[in-house]
Short mmCIF file of C-alpha atoms in Angstrom, two decimals:
data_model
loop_
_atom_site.label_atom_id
_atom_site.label_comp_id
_atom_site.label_asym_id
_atom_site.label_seq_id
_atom_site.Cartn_x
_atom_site.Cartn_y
_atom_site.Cartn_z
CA UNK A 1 144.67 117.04 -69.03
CA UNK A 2 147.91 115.85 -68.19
CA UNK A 3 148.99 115.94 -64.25
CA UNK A 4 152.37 115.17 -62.60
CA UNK A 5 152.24 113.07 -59.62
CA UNK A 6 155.03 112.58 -57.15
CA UNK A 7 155.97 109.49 -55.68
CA UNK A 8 156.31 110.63 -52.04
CA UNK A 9 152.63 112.04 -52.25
CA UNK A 10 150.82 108.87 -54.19
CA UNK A 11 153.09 106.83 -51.16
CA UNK A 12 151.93 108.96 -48.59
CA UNK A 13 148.22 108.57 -49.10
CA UNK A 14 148.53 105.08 -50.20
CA UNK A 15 150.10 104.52 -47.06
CA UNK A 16 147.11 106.34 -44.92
CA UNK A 17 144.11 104.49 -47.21
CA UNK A 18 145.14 101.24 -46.78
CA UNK A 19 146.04 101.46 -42.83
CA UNK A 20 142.68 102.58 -42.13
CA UNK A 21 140.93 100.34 -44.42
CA UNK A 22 143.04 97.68 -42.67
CA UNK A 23 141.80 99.01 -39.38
CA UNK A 24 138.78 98.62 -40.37
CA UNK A 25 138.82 95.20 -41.83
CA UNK A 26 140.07 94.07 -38.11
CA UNK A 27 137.01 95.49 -36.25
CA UNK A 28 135.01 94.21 -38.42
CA UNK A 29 136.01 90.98 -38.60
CA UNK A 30 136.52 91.18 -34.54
CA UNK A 31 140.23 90.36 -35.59
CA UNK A 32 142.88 91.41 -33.29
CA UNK A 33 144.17 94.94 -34.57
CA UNK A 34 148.42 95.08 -34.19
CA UNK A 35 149.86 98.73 -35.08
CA UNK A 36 153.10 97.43 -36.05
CA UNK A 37 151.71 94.52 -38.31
CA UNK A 38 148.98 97.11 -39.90
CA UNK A 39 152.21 99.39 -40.57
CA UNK A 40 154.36 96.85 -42.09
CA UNK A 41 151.06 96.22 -44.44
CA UNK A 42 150.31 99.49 -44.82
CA UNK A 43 154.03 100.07 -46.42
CA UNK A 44 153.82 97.12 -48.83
CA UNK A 45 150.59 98.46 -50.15
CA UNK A 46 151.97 101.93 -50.49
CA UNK A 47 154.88 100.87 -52.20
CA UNK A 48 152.89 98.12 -54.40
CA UNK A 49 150.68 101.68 -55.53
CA UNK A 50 153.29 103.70 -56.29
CA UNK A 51 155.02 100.88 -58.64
CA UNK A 52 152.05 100.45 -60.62
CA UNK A 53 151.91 103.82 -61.40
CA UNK A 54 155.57 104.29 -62.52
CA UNK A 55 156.04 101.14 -64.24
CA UNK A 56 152.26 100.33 -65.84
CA UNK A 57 153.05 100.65 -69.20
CA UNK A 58 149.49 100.71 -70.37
CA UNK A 59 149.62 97.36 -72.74
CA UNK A 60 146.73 94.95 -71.75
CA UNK A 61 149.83 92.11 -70.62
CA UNK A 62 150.94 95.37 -68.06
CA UNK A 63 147.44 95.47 -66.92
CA UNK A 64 147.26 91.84 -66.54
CA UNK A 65 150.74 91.43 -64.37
CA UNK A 66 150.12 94.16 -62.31
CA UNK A 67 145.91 93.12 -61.71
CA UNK A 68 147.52 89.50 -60.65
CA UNK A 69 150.19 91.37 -58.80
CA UNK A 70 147.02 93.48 -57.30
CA UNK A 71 145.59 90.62 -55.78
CA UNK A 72 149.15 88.81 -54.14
CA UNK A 73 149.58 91.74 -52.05
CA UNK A 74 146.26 91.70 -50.99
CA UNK A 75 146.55 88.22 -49.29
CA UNK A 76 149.67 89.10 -48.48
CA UNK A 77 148.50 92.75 -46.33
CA UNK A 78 145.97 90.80 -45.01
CA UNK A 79 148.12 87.70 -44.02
CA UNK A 80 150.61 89.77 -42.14
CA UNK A 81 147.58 91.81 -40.06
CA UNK A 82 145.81 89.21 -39.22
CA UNK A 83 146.43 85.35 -38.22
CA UNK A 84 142.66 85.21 -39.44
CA UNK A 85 142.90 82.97 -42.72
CA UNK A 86 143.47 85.86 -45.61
CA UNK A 87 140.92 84.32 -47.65
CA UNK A 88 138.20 85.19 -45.09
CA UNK A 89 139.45 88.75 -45.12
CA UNK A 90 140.37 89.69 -48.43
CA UNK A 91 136.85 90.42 -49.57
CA UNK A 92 136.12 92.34 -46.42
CA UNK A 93 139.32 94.43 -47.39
CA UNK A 94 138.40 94.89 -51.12
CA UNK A 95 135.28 95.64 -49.93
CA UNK A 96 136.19 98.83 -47.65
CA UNK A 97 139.42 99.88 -49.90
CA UNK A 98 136.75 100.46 -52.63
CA UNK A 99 134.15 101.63 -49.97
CA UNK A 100 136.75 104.49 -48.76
CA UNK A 101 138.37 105.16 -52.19
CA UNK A 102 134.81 106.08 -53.30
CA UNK A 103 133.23 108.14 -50.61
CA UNK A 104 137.30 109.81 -50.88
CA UNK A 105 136.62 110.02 -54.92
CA UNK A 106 132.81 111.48 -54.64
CA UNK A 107 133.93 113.95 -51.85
CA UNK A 108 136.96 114.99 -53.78
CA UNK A 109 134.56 115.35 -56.86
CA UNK A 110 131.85 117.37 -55.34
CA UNK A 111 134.88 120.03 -53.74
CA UNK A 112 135.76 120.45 -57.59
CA UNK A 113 132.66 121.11 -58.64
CA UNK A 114 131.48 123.36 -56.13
CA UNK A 115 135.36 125.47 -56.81
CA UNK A 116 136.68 124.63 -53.69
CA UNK A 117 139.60 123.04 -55.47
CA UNK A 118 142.13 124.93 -57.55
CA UNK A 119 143.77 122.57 -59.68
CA UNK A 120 147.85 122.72 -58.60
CA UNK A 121 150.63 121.57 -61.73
CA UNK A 122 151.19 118.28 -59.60
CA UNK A 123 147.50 117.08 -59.34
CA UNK A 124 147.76 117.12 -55.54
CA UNK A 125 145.40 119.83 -53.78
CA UNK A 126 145.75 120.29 -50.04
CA UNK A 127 142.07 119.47 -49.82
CA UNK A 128 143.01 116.00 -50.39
CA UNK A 129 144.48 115.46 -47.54
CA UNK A 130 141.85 117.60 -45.52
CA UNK A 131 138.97 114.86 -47.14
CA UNK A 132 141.22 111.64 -45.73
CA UNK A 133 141.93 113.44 -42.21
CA UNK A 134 137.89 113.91 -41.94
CA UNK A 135 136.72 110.80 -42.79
CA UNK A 136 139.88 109.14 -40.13
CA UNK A 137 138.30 111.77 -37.95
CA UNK A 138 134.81 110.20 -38.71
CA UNK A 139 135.52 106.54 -38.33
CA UNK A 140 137.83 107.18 -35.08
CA UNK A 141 135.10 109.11 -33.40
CA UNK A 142 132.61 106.61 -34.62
CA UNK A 143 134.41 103.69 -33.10
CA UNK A 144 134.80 105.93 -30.00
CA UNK A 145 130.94 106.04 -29.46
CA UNK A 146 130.74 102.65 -30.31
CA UNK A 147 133.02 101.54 -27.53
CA UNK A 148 131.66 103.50 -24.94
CA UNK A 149 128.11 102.52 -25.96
CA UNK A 150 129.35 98.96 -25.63
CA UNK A 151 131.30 100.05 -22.08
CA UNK A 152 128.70 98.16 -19.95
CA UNK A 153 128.47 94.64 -18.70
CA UNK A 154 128.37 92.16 -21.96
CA UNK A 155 128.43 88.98 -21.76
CA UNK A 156 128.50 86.63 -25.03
CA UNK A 157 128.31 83.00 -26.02
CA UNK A 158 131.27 80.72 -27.25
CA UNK A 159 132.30 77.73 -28.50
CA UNK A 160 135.78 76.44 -27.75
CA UNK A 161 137.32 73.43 -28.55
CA UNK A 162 140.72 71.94 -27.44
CA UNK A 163 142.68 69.05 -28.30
CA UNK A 164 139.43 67.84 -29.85
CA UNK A 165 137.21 68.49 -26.89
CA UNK A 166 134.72 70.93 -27.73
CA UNK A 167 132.56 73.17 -24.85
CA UNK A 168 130.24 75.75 -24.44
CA UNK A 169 130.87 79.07 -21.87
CA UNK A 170 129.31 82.00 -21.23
CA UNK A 171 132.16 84.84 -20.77
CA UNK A 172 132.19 87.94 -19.51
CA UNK A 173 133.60 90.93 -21.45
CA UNK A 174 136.78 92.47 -19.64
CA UNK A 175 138.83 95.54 -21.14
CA UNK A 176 140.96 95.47 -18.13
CA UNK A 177 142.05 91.68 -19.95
CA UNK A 178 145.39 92.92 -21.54
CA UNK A 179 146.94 89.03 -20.91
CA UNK A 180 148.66 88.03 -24.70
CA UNK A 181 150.69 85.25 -25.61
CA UNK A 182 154.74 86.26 -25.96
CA UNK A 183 154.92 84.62 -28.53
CA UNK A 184 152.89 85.13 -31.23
CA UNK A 185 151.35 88.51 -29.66
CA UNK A 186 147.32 86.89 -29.43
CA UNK A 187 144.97 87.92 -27.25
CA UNK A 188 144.24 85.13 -24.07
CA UNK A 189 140.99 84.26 -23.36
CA UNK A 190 140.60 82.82 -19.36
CA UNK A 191 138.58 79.74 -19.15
CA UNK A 192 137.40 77.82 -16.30
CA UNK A 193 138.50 74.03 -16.89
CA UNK A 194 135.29 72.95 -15.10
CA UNK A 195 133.37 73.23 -18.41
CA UNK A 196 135.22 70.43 -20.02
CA UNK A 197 134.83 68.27 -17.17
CA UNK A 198 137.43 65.24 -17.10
CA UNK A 199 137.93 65.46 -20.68
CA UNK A 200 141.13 67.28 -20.56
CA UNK A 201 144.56 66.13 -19.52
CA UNK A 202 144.88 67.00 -15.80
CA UNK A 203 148.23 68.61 -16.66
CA UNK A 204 145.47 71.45 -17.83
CA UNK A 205 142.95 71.01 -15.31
CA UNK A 206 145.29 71.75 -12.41
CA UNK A 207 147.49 74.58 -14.13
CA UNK A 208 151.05 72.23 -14.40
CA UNK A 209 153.50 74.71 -16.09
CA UNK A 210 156.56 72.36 -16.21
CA UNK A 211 155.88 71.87 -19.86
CA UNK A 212 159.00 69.81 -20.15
CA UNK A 213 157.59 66.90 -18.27
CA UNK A 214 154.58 66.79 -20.50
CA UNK A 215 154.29 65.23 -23.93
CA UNK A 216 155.34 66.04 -26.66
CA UNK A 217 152.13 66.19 -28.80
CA UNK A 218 150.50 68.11 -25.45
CA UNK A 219 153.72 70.28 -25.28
CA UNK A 220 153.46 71.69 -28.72
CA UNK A 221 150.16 73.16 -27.87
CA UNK A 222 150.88 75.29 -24.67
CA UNK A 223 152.00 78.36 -23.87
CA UNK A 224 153.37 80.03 -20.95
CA UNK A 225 151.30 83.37 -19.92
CA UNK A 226 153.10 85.66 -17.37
CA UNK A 227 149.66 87.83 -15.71
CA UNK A 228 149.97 90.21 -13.03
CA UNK A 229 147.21 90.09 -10.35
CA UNK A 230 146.58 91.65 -6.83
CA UNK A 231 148.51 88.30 -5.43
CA UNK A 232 151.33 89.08 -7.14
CA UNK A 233 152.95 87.26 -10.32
CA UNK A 234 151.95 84.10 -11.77
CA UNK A 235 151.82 81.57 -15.18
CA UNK A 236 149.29 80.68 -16.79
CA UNK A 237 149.10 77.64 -18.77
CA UNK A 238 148.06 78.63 -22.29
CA UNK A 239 146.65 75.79 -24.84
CA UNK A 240 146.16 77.07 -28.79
CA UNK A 241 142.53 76.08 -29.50
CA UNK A 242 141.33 73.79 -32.74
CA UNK A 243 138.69 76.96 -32.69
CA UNK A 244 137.08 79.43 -30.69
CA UNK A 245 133.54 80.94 -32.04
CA UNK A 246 132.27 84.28 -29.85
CA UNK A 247 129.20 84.59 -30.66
CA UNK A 248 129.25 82.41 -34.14
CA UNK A 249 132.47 85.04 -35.59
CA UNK A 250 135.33 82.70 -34.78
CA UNK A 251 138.36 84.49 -33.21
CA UNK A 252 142.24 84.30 -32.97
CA UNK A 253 142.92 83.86 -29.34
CA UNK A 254 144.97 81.62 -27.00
CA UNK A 255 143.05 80.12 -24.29
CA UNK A 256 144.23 80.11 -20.17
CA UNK A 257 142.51 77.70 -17.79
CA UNK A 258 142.35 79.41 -14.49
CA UNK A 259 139.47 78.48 -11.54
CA UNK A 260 137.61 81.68 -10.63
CA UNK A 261 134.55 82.87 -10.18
CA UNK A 262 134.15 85.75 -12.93
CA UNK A 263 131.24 87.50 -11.89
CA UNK A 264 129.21 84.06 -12.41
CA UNK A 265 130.63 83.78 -15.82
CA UNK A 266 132.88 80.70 -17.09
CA UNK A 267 135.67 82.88 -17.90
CA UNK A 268 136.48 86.24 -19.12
CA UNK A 269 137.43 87.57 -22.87
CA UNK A 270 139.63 90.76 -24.19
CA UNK A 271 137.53 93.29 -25.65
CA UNK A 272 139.04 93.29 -28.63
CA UNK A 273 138.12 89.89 -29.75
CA UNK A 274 134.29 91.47 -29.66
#
């Protein structure tokens, strides 16, 4: 049988399948998750689906252009949504595209057999969309439980190292930690500089944000972090870590020396980056 399929509706839940299996992809890989940058992904998959259907001409060179075309976009959806490298997360994405596109294909499959569907001149049945709005349903109240499950004091290992210095902290979780760079929009991470000692510049070590009369090589690492505290208004001086491991899953953060006390913990991380 022979179905017509319209653009706007292949686009459409395109568009919704690859935002949530993007969403996904980011919590699992304890990535930062962006709306806007999962959107803009979203779109290029969407648009990269409906293309391939309107322009696959069937041949096996079509096949092979548009399967090596397949996997560019990929790296490129998962570039854009995450500053993780897109190698790491491309099989993590294939992995829950085809994951969802499954569980949506033997839902969708089972509803026909059991004559739930009626089959529509288009191909598109309004149960379609019902199947994708329950399983969003699913995995959002899923993730809900999960959070508030994980809603108690946690506290988890790291590994940081800056300009080559490398340290070990124990930091406590914080969801009320909404501090990001400007910049480039990652989540800060604030560190006690006692844990690396002397071994840092003590530009660092006492907070110094007149960048300007640092060095150069120094300068290029820092960031300025405006935070908002019961004090008042401050900066933080930001450094962009050689790597930070939570817990052995290495994240995309910025990190903030600040002295404090946190609750007897080195420092204090964003609960996203968990």
């Amino acid at each position: 049988m022979t179905y017509e399929i319209y653009a706007d509706t292949l686009f459409i839940v395109n568009f919704s399948m690859d935002f949530l299996s993007l969403f996904i992809t980011g919590k699992l890989t304890h990535s930062s998750v962006r709306p806007i940058r999962l959107t803009i992904s979203a779109v290029i998959g969407a648009l990269y689906a409906t293309l391939s259907v309107v322009f696959d001409s069937g041949d096996i060179y079509s096949r092979v252009m548009w399967f090596a075309a397949f996997i560019f976009c990929a790296l490129t959806m998962c570039r854009i949504s995450y500053s993780l490298g897109p190698k790491r997360l491309l099989p993590v994405f294939l992995a829950v595209n085809l994951g969802l596109g499954g569980l949506m294909s033997i839902l969708f499959s089972a509803a026909r057999q059991s004559g739930l569907v009626v089959e529509s001149g288009d191909g598109a049945s309004p149960l379609m969309f019902l199947l994708f709005a329950l399983i969003s349903g699913a995995v959002s109240l899923l993730y809900g439980r999960l959070r508030i499950f994980g809603s108690k004091r946690r506290e988890v290992n790291s590994r940081i190292t800056l300009l080559g210095e490398t340290a070990e902290a124990r930091l406590l979780c914080d969801s009320g930690n909404l501090l990001c760079d400007p910049i480039s929009s990652k989540p800060v991470i604030i560190l006690a500089p006692k844990i690396f000692g002397d071994r840092l510049p003590l530009e660092l070590r006492t907070g110094e944000t007149d960048i300007g009369a640092l060095s150069g090589s120094l300068c290029a690492k820092l960031r300025l972090i405006p935070a908002q505290g019961v004090t008042g208004n401050r900066l933080l001086v930001g450094v962009v870590p050689d790597e930070v491991l939570v817990d052995g899953n290495e994240v995309d953060a910025i990190i903030a020396l600040a002295d404090g006390s946190y609750d007897g913990c080195d420092g204090i991380i964003p609960e996203e980056l968990i």
